Amino acid sequence: AQSVTQLDSQVPVFEEAPVELRCNYSSSVSVYLFWYVQYPNQGLQLLLKYLSGSTLVKGINGFEAEFNKSQTSFHLRKPSVHISDTAEYFCAVSDSSGGSYIPTFGRGTSLIVHP
Amino acid sequence: SQTIHQWPATLVQPVGSPLSLECTVEGTSNPNLYWYRQAAGRGLQLLFYSVGIGQISSEVPQNLSASRPQDRQFILSSKKLLLSDSGFYLCAWSTPDSQGGEKLFFGSGTQLSVL
């Protein structure tokens, strides 16, 4: 079975500072990894995904994430955040262990960007 | 292009009343469909998913049910709401990703308050 742990429930940061949102997963087979962003009272939209190939994945809005198989991590980073990045961020993992690729989501990390 | 419609956006219902949330997808055929619930600080919980008309898989035993009367319509229902049914409900659809796994697309959500 797959699982996802987002280590921080809330991350406050000042505008233009760098940020890292942490995500660790567990799975017994090869995985696909995702980060989604949710703005207030909206659905989720895909930021980036790792399916195969390069372990450094670049997404929308200047975000990137690095897949580290040995540490079973997929941390999300941005070198300089904006006020508009304030949102809930969800890490998700998907594998074929259950016979389908339905993703399992973490509990989310609330990114709060202060001016 | 594909779009997903979910309504209503907000709903306030008394305990013991029935519930019907509807989700429709346009621009694709035979999508996998999902209902998730998001409770504060608890991430996304998969409630139901469907791979075809009349085919519903329940992930969590509870007071809710789902139906798929048409290929692109997914309905979440309850005969008698409980206080614990309050939360943000998200409908989603997915299609296979050419590089592996599934691509998931979310609706804008329904905020349900049971009083």
PDB file of C-alpha atoms in Angstrom, chain A:
ATOM      1  CA  ALA A   1       0.000   0.000   0.000  1.00  0.00           C
ATOM      2  CA  GLN A   2       1.101   3.534  -0.682  1.00  0.00           C
ATOM      3  CA  SER A   3       1.136   6.443   1.760  1.00  0.00           C
ATOM      4  CA  VAL A   4       2.243  10.055   1.812  1.00  0.00           C
ATOM      5  CA  THR A   5       3.518  12.165   4.685  1.00  0.00           C
ATOM      6  CA  GLN A   6       3.690  15.925   4.494  1.00  0.00           C
ATOM      7  CA  LEU A   7       5.823  16.847   7.419  1.00  0.00           C
ATOM      8  CA  ASP A   8       4.655  20.432   7.857  1.00  0.00           C
ATOM      9  CA  SER A   9       1.019  21.400   8.247  1.00  0.00           C
ATOM     10  CA  GLN A  10       1.843  25.096   7.915  1.00  0.00           C
ATOM     11  CA  VAL A  11       4.839  26.968   6.495  1.00  0.00           C
ATOM     12  CA  PRO A  12       5.003  30.746   6.995  1.00  0.00           C
ATOM     13  CA  VAL A  13       7.512  32.629   4.883  1.00  0.00           C
ATOM     14  CA  PHE A  14       8.217  36.202   3.840  1.00  0.00           C
ATOM     15  CA  GLU A  15       7.735  37.359   0.284  1.00  0.00           C
ATOM     16  CA  GLU A  16      10.758  36.823  -1.989  1.00  0.00           C
ATOM     17  CA  ALA A  17      12.246  34.256   0.391  1.00  0.00           C
ATOM     18  CA  PRO A  18      12.897  30.663  -0.724  1.00  0.00           C
ATOM     19  CA  VAL A  19      10.612  27.883   0.432  1.00  0.00           C
ATOM     20  CA  GLU A  20      10.674  24.100   0.645  1.00  0.00           C
ATOM     21  CA  LEU A  21       7.603  21.994   1.320  1.00  0.00           C
ATOM     22  CA  ARG A  22       8.492  18.483   2.385  1.00  0.00           C
ATOM     23  CA  CYS A  23       6.920  15.252   1.218  1.00  0.00           C
ATOM     24  CA  ASN A  24       7.886  11.656   1.968  1.00  0.00           C
ATOM     25  CA  TYR A  25       6.173   8.594   0.595  1.00  0.00           C
ATOM     26  CA  SER A  26       6.132   4.861   1.067  1.00  0.00           C
ATOM     27  CA  SER A  27       5.465   2.323  -1.624  1.00  0.00           C
ATOM     28  CA  SER A  28       6.643  -1.143  -2.458  1.00  0.00           C
ATOM     29  CA  VAL A  29       6.713  -0.583  -6.214  1.00  0.00           C
ATOM     30  CA  SER A  30       7.665   2.107  -8.683  1.00  0.00           C
ATOM     31  CA  VAL A  31       5.784   5.323  -8.094  1.00  0.00           C
ATOM     32  CA  TYR A  32       4.433   8.389  -9.788  1.00  0.00           C
ATOM     33  CA  LEU A  33       4.566  11.554  -7.704  1.00  0.00           C
ATOM     34  CA  PHE A  34       2.584  14.769  -7.884  1.00  0.00           C
ATOM     35  CA  TRP A  35       2.207  18.165  -6.286  1.00  0.00           C
ATOM     36  CA  TYR A  36      -1.134  19.931  -6.449  1.00  0.00           C
ATOM     37  CA  VAL A  37      -2.062  23.458  -5.363  1.00  0.00           C
ATOM     38  CA  GLN A  38      -5.414  24.527  -3.966  1.00  0.00           C
ATOM     39  CA  TYR A  39      -6.363  28.189  -3.722  1.00  0.00           C
ATOM     40  CA  PRO A  40      -9.126  29.112  -1.227  1.00  0.00           C
ATOM     41  CA  ASN A  41     -12.524  27.618  -2.047  1.00  0.00           C
ATOM     42  CA  GLN A  42     -11.292  26.064  -5.259  1.00  0.00           C
ATOM     43  CA  GLY A  43     -10.435  22.629  -6.544  1.00  0.00           C
ATOM     44  CA  LEU A  44      -6.923  21.297  -6.925  1.00  0.00           C
ATOM     45  CA  GLN A  45      -4.727  21.965  -9.922  1.00  0.00           C
ATOM     46  CA  LEU A  46      -1.595  20.125 -10.896  1.00  0.00           C
ATOM     47  CA  LEU A  47       1.689  21.932 -10.214  1.00  0.00           C
ATOM     48  CA  LEU A  48       4.076  19.264 -11.422  1.00  0.00           C
ATOM     49  CA  LYS A  49       4.560  15.529 -11.649  1.00  0.00           C
ATOM     50  CA  TYR A  50       7.301  12.945 -11.725  1.00  0.00           C
ATOM     51  CA  LEU A  51       6.617   9.905 -13.863  1.00  0.00           C
ATOM     52  CA  SER A  52      10.082   8.879 -15.040  1.00  0.00           C
ATOM     53  CA  GLY A  53      13.351  10.296 -16.320  1.00  0.00           C
ATOM     54  CA  SER A  54      15.053  13.320 -14.776  1.00  0.00           C
ATOM     55  CA  THR A  55      14.633  13.462 -11.023  1.00  0.00           C
ATOM     56  CA  LEU A  56      14.367  17.260 -11.057  1.00  0.00           C
ATOM     57  CA  VAL A  57      10.937  18.264 -12.249  1.00  0.00           C
ATOM     58  CA  LYS A  58       9.905  21.794 -13.125  1.00  0.00           C
ATOM     59  CA  GLY A  59       6.293  22.899 -12.875  1.00  0.00           C
ATOM     60  CA  ILE A  60       4.121  25.935 -13.234  1.00  0.00           C
ATOM     61  CA  ASN A  61       4.549  29.214 -11.334  1.00  0.00           C
ATOM     62  CA  GLY A  62       8.303  28.698 -10.845  1.00  0.00           C
ATOM     63  CA  PHE A  63       7.992  25.608  -8.643  1.00  0.00           C
ATOM     64  CA  GLU A  64      10.241  22.573  -8.908  1.00  0.00           C
ATOM     65  CA  ALA A  65      10.572  19.282  -7.070  1.00  0.00           C
ATOM     66  CA  GLU A  66      13.240  16.640  -6.799  1.00  0.00           C
ATOM     67  CA  PHE A  67      12.555  12.930  -6.643  1.00  0.00           C
ATOM     68  CA  ASN A  68      14.952  11.194  -4.260  1.00  0.00           C
ATOM     69  CA  LYS A  69      14.434   7.452  -4.369  1.00  0.00           C
ATOM     70  CA  SER A  70      16.889   6.592  -1.593  1.00  0.00           C
ATOM     71  CA  GLN A  71      15.201   9.010   0.796  1.00  0.00           C
ATOM     72  CA  THR A  72      11.708   8.338  -0.597  1.00  0.00           C
ATOM     73  CA  SER A  73      11.126  12.060  -0.824  1.00  0.00           C
ATOM     74  CA  PHE A  74       9.646  14.511  -3.294  1.00  0.00           C
ATOM     75  CA  HIS A  75      10.173  17.966  -1.789  1.00  0.00           C
ATOM     76  CA  LEU A  76       8.711  21.039  -3.477  1.00  0.00           C
ATOM     77  CA  ARG A  77      10.828  24.187  -3.785  1.00  0.00           C
ATOM     78  CA  LYS A  78      10.599  27.731  -5.044  1.00  0.00           C
ATOM     79  CA  PRO A  79      13.565  30.135  -4.887  1.00  0.00           C
ATOM     80  CA  SER A  80      11.465  33.268  -4.377  1.00  0.00           C
ATOM     81  CA  VAL A  81       7.810  33.214  -3.331  1.00  0.00           C
ATOM     82  CA  HIS A  82       5.085  35.754  -4.013  1.00  0.00           C
ATOM     83  CA  ILE A  83       2.032  36.716  -2.009  1.00  0.00           C
ATOM     84  CA  SER A  84      -0.050  34.955  -4.645  1.00  0.00           C
ATOM     85  CA  ASP A  85       1.608  31.622  -3.766  1.00  0.00           C
ATOM     86  CA  THR A  86      -0.355  31.552  -0.524  1.00  0.00           C
ATOM     87  CA  ALA A  87      -2.379  28.353  -0.833  1.00  0.00           C
ATOM     88  CA  GLU A  88      -2.685  24.737   0.289  1.00  0.00           C
ATOM     89  CA  TYR A  89      -0.226  22.332  -1.317  1.00  0.00           C
ATOM     90  CA  PHE A  90      -0.820  18.609  -1.591  1.00  0.00           C
ATOM     91  CA  CYS A  91       1.677  15.892  -2.366  1.00  0.00           C
ATOM     92  CA  ALA A  92       0.310  12.702  -3.925  1.00  0.00           C
ATOM     93  CA  VAL A  93       1.695   9.286  -4.841  1.00  0.00           C
ATOM     94  CA  SER A  94       0.368   6.794  -7.304  1.00  0.00           C
ATOM     95  CA  ASP A  95       1.429   3.228  -8.004  1.00  0.00           C
ATOM     96  CA  SER A  96      -0.075   0.073  -9.418  1.00  0.00           C
ATOM     97  CA  SER A  97      -0.117  -1.900  -6.161  1.00  0.00           C
ATOM     98  CA  GLY A  98      -3.905  -1.763  -5.837  1.00  0.00           C
ATOM     99  CA  GLY A  99      -4.534  -2.679  -9.452  1.00  0.00           C
ATOM    100  CA  SER A 100      -5.137   0.932 -10.418  1.00  0.00           C
ATOM    101  CA  TYR A 101      -3.271   4.215 -10.365  1.00  0.00           C
ATOM    102  CA  ILE A 102      -5.579   6.104  -8.024  1.00  0.00           C
ATOM    103  CA  PRO A 103      -3.384   8.607  -6.167  1.00  0.00           C
ATOM    104  CA  THR A 104      -3.107   8.854  -2.404  1.00  0.00           C
ATOM    105  CA  PHE A 105      -2.865  12.380  -1.067  1.00  0.00           C
ATOM    106  CA  GLY A 106      -0.998  13.804   1.881  1.00  0.00           C
ATOM    107  CA  ARG A 107      -2.734  15.965   4.460  1.00  0.00           C
ATOM    108  CA  GLY A 108      -1.568  19.147   2.825  1.00  0.00           C
ATOM    109  CA  THR A 109       0.752  22.008   3.745  1.00  0.00           C
ATOM    110  CA  SER A 110      -0.570  25.511   4.103  1.00  0.00           C
ATOM    111  CA  LEU A 111       1.928  27.975   2.628  1.00  0.00           C
ATOM    112  CA  ILE A 112       1.446  31.459   4.054  1.00  0.00           C
ATOM    113  CA  VAL A 113       3.432  34.214   2.385  1.00  0.00           C
ATOM    114  CA  HIS A 114       3.787  37.411   4.388  1.00  0.00           C
ATOM    115  CA  PRO A 115       4.598  40.803   2.831  1.00  0.00           C
TER     116      PRO A 115
END
